[in-house]
CSV table of C-alpha atoms in Angstrom, one decimal:
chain,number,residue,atom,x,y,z
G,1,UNK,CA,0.0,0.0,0.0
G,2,UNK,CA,2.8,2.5,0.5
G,3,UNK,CA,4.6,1.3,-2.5
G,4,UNK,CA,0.5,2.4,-4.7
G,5,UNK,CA,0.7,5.7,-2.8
G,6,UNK,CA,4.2,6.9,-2.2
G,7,UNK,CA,5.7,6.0,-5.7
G,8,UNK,CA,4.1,8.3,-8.0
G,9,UNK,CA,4.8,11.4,-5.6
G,10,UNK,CA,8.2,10.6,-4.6
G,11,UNK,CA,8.7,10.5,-9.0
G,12,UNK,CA,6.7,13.5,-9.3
G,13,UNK,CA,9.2,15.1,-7.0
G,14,UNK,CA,12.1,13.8,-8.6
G,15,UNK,CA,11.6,15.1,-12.3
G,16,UNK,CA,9.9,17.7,-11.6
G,17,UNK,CA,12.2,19.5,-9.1
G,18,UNK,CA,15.1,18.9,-11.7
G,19,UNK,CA,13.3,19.0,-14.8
G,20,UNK,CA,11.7,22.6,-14.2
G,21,UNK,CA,14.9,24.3,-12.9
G,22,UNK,CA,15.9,27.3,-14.6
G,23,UNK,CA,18.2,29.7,-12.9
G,24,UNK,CA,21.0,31.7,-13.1
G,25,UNK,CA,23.8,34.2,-12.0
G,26,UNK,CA,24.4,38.1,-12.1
G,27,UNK,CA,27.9,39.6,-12.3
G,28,UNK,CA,29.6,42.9,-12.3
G,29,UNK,CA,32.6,44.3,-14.0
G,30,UNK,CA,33.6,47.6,-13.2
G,31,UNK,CA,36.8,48.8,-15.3
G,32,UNK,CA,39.0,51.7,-14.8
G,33,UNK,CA,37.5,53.3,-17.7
G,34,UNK,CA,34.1,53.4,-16.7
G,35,UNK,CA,32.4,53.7,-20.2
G,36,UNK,CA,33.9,49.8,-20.6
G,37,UNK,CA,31.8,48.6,-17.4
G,38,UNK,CA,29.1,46.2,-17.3
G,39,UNK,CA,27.5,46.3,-14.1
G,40,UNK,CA,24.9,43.4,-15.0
G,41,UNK,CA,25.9,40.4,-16.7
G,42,UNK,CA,23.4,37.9,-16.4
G,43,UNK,CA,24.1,34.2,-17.7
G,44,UNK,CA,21.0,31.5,-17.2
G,45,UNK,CA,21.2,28.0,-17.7
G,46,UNK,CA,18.2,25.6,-17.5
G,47,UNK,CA,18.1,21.7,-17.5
G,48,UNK,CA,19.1,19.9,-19.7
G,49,UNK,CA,22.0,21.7,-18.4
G,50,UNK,CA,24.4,21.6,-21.5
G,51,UNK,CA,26.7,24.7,-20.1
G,52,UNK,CA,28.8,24.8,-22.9
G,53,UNK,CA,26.0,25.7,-25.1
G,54,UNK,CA,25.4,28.8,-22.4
G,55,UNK,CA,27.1,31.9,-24.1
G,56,UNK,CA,27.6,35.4,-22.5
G,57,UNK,CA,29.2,39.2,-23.3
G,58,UNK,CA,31.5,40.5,-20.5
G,59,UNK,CA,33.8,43.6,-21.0
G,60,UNK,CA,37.6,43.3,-21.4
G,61,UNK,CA,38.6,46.8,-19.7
G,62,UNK,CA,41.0,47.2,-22.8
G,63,UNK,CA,39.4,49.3,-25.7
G,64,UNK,CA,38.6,46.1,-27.5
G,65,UNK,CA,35.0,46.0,-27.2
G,66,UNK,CA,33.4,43.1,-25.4
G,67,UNK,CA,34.6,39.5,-25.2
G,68,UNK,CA,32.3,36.5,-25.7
G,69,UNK,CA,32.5,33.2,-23.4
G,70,UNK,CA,31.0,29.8,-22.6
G,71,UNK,CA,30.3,28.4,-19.1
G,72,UNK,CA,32.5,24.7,-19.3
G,73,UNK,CA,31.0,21.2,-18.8
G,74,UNK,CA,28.2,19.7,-19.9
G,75,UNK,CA,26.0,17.2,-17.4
G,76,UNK,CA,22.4,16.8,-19.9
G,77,UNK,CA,23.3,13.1,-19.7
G,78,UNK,CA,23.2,12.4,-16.3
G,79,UNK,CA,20.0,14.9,-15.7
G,80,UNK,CA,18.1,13.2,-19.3
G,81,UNK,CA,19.0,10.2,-17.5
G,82,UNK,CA,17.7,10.9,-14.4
G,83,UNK,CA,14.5,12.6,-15.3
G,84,UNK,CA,13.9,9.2,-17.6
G,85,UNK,CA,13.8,6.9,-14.8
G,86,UNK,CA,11.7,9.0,-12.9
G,87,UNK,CA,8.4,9.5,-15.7
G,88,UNK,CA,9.2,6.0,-16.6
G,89,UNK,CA,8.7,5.1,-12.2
G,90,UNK,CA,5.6,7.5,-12.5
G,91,UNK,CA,4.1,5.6,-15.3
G,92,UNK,CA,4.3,2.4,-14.1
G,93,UNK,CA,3.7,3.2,-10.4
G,94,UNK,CA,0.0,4.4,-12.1
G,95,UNK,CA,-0.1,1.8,-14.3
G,96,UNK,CA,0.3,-0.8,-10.9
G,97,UNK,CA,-1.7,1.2,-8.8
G,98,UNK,CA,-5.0,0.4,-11.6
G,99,UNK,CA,-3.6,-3.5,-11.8
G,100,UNK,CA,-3.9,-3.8,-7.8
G,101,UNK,CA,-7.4,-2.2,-7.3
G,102,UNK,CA,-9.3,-3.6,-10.0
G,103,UNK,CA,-7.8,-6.5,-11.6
G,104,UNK,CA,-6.4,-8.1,-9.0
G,105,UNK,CA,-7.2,-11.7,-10.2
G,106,UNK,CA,-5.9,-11.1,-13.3
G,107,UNK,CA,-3.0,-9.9,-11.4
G,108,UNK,CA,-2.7,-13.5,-9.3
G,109,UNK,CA,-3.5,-15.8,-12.8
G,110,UNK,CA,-0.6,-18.1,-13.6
G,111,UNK,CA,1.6,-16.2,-11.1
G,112,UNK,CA,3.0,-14.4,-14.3
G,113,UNK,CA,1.7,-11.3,-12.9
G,114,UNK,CA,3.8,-11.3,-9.5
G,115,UNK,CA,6.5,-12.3,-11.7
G,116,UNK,CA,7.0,-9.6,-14.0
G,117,UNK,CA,6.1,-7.3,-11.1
G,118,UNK,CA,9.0,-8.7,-9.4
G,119,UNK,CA,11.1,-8.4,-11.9
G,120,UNK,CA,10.6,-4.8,-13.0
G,121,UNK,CA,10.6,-3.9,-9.6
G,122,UNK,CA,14.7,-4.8,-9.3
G,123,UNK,CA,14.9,-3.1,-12.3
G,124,UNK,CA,13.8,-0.1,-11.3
G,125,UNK,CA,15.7,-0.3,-7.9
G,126,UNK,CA,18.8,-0.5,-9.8
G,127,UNK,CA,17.7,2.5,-12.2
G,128,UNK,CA,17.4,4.8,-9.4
G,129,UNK,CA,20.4,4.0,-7.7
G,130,UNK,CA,22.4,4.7,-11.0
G,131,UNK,CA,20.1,7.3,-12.1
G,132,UNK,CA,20.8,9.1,-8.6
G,133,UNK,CA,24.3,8.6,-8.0
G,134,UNK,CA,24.8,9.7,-11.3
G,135,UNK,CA,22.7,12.9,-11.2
G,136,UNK,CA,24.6,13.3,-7.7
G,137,UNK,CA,27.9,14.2,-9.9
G,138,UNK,CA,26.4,15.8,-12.8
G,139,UNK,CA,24.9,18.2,-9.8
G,140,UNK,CA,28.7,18.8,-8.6
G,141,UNK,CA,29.2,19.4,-12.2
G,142,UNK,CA,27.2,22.5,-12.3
G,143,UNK,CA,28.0,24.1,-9.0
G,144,UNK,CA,31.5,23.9,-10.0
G,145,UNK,CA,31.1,25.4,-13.5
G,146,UNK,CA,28.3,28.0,-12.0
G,147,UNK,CA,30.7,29.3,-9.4
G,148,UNK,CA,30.9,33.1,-9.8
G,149,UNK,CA,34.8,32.5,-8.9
G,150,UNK,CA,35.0,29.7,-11.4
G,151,UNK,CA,33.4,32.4,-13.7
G,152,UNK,CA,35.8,34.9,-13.2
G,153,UNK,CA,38.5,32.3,-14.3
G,154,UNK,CA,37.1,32.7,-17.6
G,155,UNK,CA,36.9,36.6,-17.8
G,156,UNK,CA,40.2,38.2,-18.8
G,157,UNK,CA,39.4,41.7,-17.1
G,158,UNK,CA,39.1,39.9,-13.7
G,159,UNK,CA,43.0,39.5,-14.1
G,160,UNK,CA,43.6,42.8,-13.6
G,161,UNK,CA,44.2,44.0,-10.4
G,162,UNK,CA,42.9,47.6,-11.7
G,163,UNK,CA,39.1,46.4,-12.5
G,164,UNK,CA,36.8,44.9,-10.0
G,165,UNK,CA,34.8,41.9,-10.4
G,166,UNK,CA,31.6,41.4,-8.3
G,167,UNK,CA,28.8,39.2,-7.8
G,168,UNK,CA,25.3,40.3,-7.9
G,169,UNK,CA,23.4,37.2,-7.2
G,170,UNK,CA,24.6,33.4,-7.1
G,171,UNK,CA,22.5,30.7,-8.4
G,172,UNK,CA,20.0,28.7,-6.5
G,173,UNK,CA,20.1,25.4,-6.0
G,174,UNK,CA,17.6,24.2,-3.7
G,175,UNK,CA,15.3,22.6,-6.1
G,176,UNK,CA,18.0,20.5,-7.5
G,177,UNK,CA,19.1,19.1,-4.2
G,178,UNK,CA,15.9,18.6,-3.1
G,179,UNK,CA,15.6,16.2,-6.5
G,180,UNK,CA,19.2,14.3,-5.5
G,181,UNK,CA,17.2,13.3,-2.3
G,182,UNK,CA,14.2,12.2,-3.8
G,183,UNK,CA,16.2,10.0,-6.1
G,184,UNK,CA,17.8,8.0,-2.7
G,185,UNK,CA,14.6,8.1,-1.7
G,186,UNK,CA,12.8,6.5,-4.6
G,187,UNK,CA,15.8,3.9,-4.7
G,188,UNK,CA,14.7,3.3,-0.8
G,189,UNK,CA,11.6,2.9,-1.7
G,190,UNK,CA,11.7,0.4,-4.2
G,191,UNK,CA,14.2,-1.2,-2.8
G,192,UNK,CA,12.7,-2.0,0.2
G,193,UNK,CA,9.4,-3.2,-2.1
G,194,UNK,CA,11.3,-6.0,-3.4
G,195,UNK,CA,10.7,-8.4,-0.7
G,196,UNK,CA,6.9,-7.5,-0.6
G,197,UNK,CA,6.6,-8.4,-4.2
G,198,UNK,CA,8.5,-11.6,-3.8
G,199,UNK,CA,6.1,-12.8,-1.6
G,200,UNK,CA,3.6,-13.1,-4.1
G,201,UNK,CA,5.2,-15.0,-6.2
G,202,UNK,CA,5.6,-18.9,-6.6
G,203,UNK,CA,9.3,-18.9,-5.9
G,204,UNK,CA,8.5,-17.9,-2.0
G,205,UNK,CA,5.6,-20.4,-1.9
G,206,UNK,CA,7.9,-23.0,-3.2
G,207,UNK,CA,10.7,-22.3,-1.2
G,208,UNK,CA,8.6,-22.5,1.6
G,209,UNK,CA,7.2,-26.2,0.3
G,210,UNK,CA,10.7,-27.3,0.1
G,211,UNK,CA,11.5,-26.3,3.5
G,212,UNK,CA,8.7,-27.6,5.2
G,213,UNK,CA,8.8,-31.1,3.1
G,214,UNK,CA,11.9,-32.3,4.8
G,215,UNK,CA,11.0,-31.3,8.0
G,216,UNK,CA,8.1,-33.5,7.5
G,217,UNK,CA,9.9,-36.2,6.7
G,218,UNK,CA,12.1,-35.9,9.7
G,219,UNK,CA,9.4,-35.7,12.1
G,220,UNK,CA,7.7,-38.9,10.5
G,221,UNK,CA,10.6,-41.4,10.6
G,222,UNK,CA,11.3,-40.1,14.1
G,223,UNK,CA,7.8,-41.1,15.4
G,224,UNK,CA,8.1,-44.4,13.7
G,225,UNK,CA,11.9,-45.2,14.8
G,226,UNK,CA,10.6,-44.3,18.3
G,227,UNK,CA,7.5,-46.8,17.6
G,228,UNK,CA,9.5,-49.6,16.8
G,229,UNK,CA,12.4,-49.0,19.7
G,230,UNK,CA,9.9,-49.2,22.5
G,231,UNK,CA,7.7,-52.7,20.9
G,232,UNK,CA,11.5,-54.0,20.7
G,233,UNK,CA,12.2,-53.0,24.1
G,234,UNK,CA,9.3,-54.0,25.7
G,235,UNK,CA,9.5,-57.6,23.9
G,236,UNK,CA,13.2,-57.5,24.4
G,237,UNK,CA,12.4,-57.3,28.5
G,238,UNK,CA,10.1,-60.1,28.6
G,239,UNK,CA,11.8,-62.5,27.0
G,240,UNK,CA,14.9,-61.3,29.1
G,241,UNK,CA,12.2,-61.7,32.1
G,242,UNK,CA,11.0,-65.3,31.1
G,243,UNK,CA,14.8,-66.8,30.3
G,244,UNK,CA,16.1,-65.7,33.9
G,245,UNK,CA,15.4,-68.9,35.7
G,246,UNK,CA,13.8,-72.2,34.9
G,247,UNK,CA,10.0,-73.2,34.0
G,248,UNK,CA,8.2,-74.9,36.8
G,249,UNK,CA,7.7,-77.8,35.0
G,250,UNK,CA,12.2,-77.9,35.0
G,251,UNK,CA,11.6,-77.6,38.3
G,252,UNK,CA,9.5,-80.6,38.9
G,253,UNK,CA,11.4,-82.4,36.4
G,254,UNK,CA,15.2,-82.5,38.1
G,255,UNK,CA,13.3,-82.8,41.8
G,256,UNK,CA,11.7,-85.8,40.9
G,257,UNK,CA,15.5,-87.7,40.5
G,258,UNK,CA,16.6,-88.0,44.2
G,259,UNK,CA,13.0,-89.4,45.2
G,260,UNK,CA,12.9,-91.9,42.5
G,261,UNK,CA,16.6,-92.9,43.5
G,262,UNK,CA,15.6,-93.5,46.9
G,263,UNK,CA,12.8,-96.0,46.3
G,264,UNK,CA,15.1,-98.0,44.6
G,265,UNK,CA,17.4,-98.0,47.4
């Protein structure tokens, strides 16, 4: 039940918060020669987040008009990846959530549904793992390359001592990291559904038949080993009981010598 409800939320979540981001920076260069200055550089970059492809005009403080750059590093495979696994989870998360409630004997025919639910369920598991470790670096990625001091690298006026290089306003990256940690969380999620699904499927309940088979067996030939010790035992003491000493009619047999012998006499 947590697995119908929490699935397609905890997916939502994940591509939206990282599929929807658009953000940005603001910088300032202020030259010597003021007529050079650009007090408001803006450069935005949006998911797919190919930051090479993210061009902007800063000032060179030199007389030579403005110099055009490109942020460095490109992470769109990671985040395509990402934000793939997640509508993919959300699809099939609804399409299970309409399997469950109202074809649930369908579901339970031939145990070929619990199977392929089981199966797509690992797969999934895995996918957001990879998915989320994955996105995890590409995210590193593009703090590193949206630094305003890894910006400033790239401008040619910040060299100089003379001009000053300020930032406005850093980008924001809550949204992303909120996205990171509903990737682990999915991955948790699923994860932890695996053993739930593998319930219902015939490999449990035949595991379970195979373990419980022997112990059957165990318990039987103990009852009837026990059976057969205690009828041996019992018949073993009373023939034991009746070969201690001689019959009575022994007896009467070896007294009657010495009286016989002494009518003769």
């Amino acid at each position: 039940m947590c697995m119908v409800i929490f699935a397609p939320l905890f997916a939502i979540f994940a591509f939206a918060t990282c599929g929807g981001y658009s953000g940005g920076l603001r910088l300032s260069v202020d030259c010597v020669n003021k007529t050079e200055s650009n007090l408001s550089i803006d450069i935005a970059f949006a998911y797919p987040f190919r930051l090479h492809q993210v061009t902007f005009e800063v000032p060179t403080c030199e007389g030579k008009g403005r110099q055009k750059l490109a942020l460095i590093g490109d992470s769109s495979s990671s985040a395509e990846f990402f934000v793939t696994v997640a509508v993919f989870a959300f699809l099939y998360s609804l399409a299970a959530t309409v399997v469950y409630i109202f074809f649930q004997n369908k579901y339970r025919e031939n145990n070929r549904g619990p199977l392929i639910d089981f199966i797509v369920t690992v797969v999934f598991s895995f996918l957001w793992l990879v998915g989320s470790s994955a996105w995890a670096k590409g995210l590193s990625d593009v703090k590193e390359a949206t630094n305003p001091k890894e910006v400033f690298l790239l401008m040619s006026a910040c060299k100089q001592p003379s001009n000053k290089c300020m930032v406005v306003h850093s980008p924001v990256m809550s949204s992303l990291n909120t996205s990171v940690v509903f990737g682990f969380l999915n991955f948790i999620l699923w994860a932890g559904n695996i053993w739930f699904v593998f319930k219902e499927t015939g490999w449990h309940s035949s595991g379970q038949r195979y373990l419980s088979d022997p112990m059957e067996k165990h318990s039987s030939s103990y009852n009837q080993g026990g059976y057969n010790q205690d009828s041996y035992g019992s018949g073993g003491g009373y023939n034991q009981q009746a070969s201690l000493g001689p019959s009575s009619e022994e007896f009467g047999q070896q007294s009657s010598g010495p009286t016989s012998f002494t009518n003769q006499i």
